[in-house]
mmCIF file of C-alpha atoms in Angstrom:
data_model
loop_
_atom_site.group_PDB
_atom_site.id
_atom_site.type_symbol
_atom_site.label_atom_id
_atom_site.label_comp_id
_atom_site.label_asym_id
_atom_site.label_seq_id
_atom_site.Cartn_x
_atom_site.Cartn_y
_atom_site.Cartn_z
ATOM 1 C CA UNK A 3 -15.956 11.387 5.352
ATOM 2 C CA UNK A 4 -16.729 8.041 3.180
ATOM 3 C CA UNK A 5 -13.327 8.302 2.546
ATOM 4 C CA UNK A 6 -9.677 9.174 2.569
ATOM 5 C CA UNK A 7 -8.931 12.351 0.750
ATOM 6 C CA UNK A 8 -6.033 13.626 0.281
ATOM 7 C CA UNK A 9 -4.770 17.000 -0.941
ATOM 8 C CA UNK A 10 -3.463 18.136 -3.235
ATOM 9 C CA UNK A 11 -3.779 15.674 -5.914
ATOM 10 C CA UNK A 12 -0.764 17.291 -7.768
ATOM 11 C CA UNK A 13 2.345 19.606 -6.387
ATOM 12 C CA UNK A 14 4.848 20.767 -8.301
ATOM 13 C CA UNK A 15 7.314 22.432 -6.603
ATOM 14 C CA UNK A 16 10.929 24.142 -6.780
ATOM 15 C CA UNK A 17 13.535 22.215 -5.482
ATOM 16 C CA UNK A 18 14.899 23.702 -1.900
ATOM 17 C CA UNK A 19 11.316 24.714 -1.617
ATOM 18 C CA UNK A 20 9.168 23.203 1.938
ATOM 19 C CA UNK A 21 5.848 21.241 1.083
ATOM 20 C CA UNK A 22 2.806 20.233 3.248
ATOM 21 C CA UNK A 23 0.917 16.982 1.977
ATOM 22 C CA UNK A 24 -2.787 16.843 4.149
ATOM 23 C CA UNK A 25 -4.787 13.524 4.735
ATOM 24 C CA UNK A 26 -8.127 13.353 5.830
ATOM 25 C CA UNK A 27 -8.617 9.880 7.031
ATOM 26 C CA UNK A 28 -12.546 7.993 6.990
ATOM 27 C CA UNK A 29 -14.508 9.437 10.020
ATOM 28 C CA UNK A 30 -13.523 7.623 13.588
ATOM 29 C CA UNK A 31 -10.760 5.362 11.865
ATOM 30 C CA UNK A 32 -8.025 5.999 14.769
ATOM 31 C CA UNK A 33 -5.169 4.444 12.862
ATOM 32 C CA UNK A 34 -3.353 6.587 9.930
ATOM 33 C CA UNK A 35 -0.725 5.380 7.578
ATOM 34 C CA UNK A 36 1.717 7.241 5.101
ATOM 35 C CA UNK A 37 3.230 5.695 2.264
ATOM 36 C CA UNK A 38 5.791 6.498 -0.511
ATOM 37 C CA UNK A 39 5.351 5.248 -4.158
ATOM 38 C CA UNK A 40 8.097 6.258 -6.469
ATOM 39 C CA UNK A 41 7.514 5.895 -10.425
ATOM 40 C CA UNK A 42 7.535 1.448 -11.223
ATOM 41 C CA UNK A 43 8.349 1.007 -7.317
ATOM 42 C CA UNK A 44 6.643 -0.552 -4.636
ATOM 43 C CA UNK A 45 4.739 1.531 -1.564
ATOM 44 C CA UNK A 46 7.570 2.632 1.552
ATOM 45 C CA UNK A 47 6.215 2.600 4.739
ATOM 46 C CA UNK A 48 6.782 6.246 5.945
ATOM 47 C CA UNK A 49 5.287 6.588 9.488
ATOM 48 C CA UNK A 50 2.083 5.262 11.665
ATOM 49 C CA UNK A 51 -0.178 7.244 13.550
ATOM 50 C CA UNK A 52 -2.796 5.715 16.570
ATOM 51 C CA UNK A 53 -4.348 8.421 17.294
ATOM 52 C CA UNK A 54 -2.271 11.811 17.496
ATOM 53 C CA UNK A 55 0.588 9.594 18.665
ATOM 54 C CA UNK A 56 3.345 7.867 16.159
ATOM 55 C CA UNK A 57 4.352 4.630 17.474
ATOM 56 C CA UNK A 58 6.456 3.721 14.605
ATOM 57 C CA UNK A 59 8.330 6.640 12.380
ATOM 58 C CA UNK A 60 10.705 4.236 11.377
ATOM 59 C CA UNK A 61 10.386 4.763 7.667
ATOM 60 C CA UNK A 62 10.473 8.691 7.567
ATOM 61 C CA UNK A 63 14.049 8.653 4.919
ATOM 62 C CA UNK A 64 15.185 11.832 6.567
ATOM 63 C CA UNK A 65 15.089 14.403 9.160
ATOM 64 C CA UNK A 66 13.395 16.449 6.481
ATOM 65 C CA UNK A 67 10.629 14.852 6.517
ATOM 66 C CA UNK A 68 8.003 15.002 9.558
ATOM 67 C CA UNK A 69 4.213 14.559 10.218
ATOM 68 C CA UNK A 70 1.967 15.561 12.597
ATOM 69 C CA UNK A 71 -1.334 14.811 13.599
ATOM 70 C CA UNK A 72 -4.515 16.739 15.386
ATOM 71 C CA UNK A 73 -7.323 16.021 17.019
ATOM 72 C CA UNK A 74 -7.260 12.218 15.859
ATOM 73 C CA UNK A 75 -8.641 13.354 12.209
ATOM 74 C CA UNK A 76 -5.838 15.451 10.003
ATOM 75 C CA UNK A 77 -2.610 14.442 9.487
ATOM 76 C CA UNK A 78 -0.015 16.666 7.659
ATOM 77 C CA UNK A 79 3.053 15.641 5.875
ATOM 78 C CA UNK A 80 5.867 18.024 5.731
ATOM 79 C CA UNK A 81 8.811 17.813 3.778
ATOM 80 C CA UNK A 82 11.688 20.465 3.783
ATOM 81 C CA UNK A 83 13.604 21.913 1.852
ATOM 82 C CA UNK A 84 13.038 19.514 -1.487
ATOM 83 C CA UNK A 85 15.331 17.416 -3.172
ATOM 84 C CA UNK A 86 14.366 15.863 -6.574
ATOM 85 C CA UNK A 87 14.672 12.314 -5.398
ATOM 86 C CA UNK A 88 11.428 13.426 -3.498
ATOM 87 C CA UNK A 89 9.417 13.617 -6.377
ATOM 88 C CA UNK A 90 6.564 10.766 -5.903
ATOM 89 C CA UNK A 91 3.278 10.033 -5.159
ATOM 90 C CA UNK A 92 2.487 9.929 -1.391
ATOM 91 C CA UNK A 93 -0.123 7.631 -0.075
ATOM 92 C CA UNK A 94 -2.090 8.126 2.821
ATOM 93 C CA UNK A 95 -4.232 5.231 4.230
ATOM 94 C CA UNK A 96 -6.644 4.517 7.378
ATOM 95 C CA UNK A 97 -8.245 1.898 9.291
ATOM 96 C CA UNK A 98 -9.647 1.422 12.811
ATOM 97 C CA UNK A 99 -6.981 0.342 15.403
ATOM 98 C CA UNK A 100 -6.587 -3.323 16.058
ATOM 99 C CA UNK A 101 -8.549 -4.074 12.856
ATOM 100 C CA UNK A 102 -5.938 -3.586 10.197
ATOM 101 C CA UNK A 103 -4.613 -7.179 9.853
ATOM 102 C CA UNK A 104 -8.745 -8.091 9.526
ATOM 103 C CA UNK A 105 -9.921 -5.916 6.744
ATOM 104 C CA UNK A 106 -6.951 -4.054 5.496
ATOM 105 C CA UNK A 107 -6.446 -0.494 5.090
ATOM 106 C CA UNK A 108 -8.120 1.753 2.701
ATOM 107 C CA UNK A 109 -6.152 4.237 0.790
ATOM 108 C CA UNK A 110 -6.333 7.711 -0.849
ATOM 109 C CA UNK A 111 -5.692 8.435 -4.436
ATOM 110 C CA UNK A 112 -2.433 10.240 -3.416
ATOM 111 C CA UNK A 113 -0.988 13.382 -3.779
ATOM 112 C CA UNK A 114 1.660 13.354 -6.653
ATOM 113 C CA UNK A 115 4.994 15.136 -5.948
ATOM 114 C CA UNK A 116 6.969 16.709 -8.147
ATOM 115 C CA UNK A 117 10.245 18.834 -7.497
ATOM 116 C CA UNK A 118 11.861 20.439 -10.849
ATOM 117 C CA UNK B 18 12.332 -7.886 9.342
ATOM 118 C CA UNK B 19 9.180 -8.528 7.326
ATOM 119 C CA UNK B 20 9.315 -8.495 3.863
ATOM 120 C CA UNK B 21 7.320 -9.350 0.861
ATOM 121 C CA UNK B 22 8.450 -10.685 -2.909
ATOM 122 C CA UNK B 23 6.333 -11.096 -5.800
ATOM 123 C CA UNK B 24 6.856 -11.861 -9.357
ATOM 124 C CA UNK B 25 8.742 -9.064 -11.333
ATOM 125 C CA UNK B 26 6.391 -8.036 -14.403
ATOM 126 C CA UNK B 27 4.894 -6.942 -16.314
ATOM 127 C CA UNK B 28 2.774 -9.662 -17.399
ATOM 128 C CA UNK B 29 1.055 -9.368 -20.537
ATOM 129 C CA UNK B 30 -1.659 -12.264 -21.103
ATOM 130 C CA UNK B 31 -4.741 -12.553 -23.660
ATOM 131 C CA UNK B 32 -8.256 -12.479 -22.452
ATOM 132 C CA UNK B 33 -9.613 -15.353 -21.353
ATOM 133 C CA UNK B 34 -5.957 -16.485 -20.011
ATOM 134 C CA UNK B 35 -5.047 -18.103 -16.858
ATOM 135 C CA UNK B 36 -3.084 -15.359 -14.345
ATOM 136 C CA UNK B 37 -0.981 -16.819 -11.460
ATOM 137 C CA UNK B 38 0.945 -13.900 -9.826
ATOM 138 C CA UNK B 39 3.307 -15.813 -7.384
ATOM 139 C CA UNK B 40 3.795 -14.128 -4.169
ATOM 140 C CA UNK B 41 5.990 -14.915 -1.141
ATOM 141 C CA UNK B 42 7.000 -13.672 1.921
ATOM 142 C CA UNK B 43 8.986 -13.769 4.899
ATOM 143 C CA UNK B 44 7.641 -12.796 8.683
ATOM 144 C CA UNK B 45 7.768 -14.036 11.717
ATOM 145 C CA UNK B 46 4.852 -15.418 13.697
ATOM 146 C CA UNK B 47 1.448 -15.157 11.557
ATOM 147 C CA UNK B 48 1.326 -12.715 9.730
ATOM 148 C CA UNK B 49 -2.361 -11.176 7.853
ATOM 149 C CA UNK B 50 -1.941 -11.433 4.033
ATOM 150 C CA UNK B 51 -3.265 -9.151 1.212
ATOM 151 C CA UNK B 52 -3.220 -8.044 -2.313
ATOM 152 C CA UNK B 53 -4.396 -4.863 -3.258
ATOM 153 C CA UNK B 54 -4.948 -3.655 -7.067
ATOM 154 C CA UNK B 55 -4.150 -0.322 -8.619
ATOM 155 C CA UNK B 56 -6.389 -0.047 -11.826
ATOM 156 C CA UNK B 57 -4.638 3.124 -14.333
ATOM 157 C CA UNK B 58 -5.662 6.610 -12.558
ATOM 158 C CA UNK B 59 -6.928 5.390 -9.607
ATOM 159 C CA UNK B 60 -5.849 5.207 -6.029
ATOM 160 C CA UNK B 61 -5.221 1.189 -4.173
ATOM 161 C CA UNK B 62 -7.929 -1.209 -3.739
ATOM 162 C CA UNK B 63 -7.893 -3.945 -1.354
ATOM 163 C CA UNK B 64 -9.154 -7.080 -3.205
ATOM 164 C CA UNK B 65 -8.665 -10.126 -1.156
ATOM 165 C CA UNK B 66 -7.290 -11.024 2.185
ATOM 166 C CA UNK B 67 -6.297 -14.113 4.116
ATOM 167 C CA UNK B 68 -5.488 -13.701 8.487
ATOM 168 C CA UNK B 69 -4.502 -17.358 8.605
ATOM 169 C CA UNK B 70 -3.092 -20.479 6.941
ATOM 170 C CA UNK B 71 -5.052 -22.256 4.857
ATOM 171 C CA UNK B 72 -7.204 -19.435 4.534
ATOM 172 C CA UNK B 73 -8.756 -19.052 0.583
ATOM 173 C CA UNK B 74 -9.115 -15.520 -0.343
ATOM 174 C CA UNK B 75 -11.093 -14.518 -3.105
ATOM 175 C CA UNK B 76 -12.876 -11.383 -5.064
ATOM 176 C CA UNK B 77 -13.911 -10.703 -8.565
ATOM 177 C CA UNK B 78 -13.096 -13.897 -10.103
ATOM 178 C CA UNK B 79 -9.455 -13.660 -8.383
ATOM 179 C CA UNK B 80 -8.043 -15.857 -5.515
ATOM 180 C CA UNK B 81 -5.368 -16.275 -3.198
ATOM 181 C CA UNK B 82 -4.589 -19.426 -0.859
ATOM 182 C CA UNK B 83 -2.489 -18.814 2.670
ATOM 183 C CA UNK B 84 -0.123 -21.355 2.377
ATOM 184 C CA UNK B 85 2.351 -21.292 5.487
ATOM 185 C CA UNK B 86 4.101 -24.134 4.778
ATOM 186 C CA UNK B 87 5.728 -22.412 1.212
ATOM 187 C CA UNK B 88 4.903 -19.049 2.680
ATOM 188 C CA UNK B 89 3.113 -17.979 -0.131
ATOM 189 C CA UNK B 90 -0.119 -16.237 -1.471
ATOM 190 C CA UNK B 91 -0.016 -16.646 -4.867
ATOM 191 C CA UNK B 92 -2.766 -14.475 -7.120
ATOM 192 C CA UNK B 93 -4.772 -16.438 -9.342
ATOM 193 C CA UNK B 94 -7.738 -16.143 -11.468
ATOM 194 C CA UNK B 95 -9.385 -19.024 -14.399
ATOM 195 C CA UNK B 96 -10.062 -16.070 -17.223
ATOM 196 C CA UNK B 97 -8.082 -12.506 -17.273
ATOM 197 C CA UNK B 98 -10.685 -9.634 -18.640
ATOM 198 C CA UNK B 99 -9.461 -6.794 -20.520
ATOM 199 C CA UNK B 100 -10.908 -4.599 -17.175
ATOM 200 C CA UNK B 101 -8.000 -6.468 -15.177
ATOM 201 C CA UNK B 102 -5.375 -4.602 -16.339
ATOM 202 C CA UNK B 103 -4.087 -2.995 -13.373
ATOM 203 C CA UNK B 104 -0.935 -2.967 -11.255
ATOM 204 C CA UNK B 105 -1.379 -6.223 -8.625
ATOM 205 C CA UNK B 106 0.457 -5.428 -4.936
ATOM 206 C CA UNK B 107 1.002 -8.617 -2.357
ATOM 207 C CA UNK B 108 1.377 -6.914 0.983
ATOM 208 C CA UNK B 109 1.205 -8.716 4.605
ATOM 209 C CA UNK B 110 0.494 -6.951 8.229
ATOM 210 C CA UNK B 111 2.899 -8.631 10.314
ATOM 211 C CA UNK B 112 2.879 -9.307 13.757
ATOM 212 C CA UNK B 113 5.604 -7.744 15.861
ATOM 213 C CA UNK B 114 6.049 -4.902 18.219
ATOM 214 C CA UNK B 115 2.980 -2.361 17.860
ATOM 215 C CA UNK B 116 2.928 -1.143 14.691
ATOM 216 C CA UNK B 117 0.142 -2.233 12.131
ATOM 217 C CA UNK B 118 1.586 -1.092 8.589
ATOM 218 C CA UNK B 119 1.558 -3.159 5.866
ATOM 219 C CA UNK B 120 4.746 -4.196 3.860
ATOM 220 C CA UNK B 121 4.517 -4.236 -0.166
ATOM 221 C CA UNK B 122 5.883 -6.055 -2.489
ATOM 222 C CA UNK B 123 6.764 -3.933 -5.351
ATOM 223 C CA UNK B 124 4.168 -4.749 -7.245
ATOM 224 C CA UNK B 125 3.231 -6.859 -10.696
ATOM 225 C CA UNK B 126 1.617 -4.837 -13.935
ATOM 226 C CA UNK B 127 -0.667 -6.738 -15.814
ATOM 227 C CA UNK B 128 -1.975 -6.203 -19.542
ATOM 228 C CA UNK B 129 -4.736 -7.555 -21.014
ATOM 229 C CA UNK B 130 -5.020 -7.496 -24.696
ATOM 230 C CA UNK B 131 -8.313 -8.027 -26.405
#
């Protein structure tokens, strides 16, 4: 696509409850990122995809959270069984492999989290 | 590890005022540098980059200058605009083991008043 979409925009979910957060990233960019923004924070590194592969999970906060990714395109973002200190906007961003310290990444608008 | 700090805000500044957002950072090797803006609503926006020292960076009216020697990549622009307001984030792409994230600063909100 022209470029990354995310969905969807807004969850609001119960806590306890398991979410799914998708990212489609710009057509043939082989590199996927997910990010963390909680309200008047910075962005978290969450995990790195090249390709379907995830060299570096090291910011995942928890083994509730895991991601996945198909076919070099899709990536889903699961998190389990809610807590209300999950409640944020997740970021997903993509770039081609080997280019990102070049021309940067470009972003999604985010899907907003929130667990009442 | 790498890390990123930049000026805690918010910053509120008439038009036409002079913005400096200072930004510095700590990496090893040489690192890519970048700030990105978030305008109200909208998702991030890359809006300059420098991949080595002494690089100038600019977009928009804003720039940014690599300077290794301070590490720092300080955000400036001559005349702020109303349509500036926005939250500013420095960010560098560091250069160790295999992974190409970017690391934030937390971010600087700006306000423009008429």
């Amino acid at each position: 696509g022209a470029g990354v979409s995310q969905s969807p925009s807004n969850k609001v979910t119960e806590k306890g409850k398991d979410v799914e957060l998708r990212c489609d990233p710009i057509s043939g960019h082989t590199a996927l990122y997910w990010y963390r923004q909680r309200l008047g924070q910075g962005l978290e590194f969450l995990i790195y995809f090249q390709g379907n592969s995830a060299p570096d999970k090291s910011g995942l906060p928890s083994d509730r959270f895991s991601a996945e990714r198909t076919g070099e395109s899709v990536s889903t973002l699961t998190i389990q069984r809610t807590q209300q200190e999950d409640s944020a906007v997740y970021l997903c961003a993509s770039s081609l492999v080997g280019t990102g310290f070049r021309y940067g990444y470009t972003f999604g608008s985010g899907t907003r989290l929130t667990v009442v | 590890g790498d890390s990123v700090t930049q000026m805690e805000g918010p910053v509120t500044l008439s038009e036409e005022a002079f913005l400096t957002i200072n930004c510095t950072y700590t990496a090893t090797g040489y690192p890519s540098l970048f700030w990105y803006v978030q305008y109200p609503g909208e998702g991030l926006q890359l809006l300059l980059k420098a991949t080595k020292a002494d690089d100038k960076g600019s977009n928009k009216g804003f720039e940014a200058t690599y300077r290794k020697e301070t590490t720092s990549f300080h955000l400036e622009k001559g005349s702020v605009q109303v349509s500036d307001s926005a939250v500013y984030f420095c960010a560098l792409r560091g250069t160790q083991g295999g992974s190409e994230k970017l690391v934030f600063g937390k971010g600087t909100k700006l306000t423009v008043n008429p």
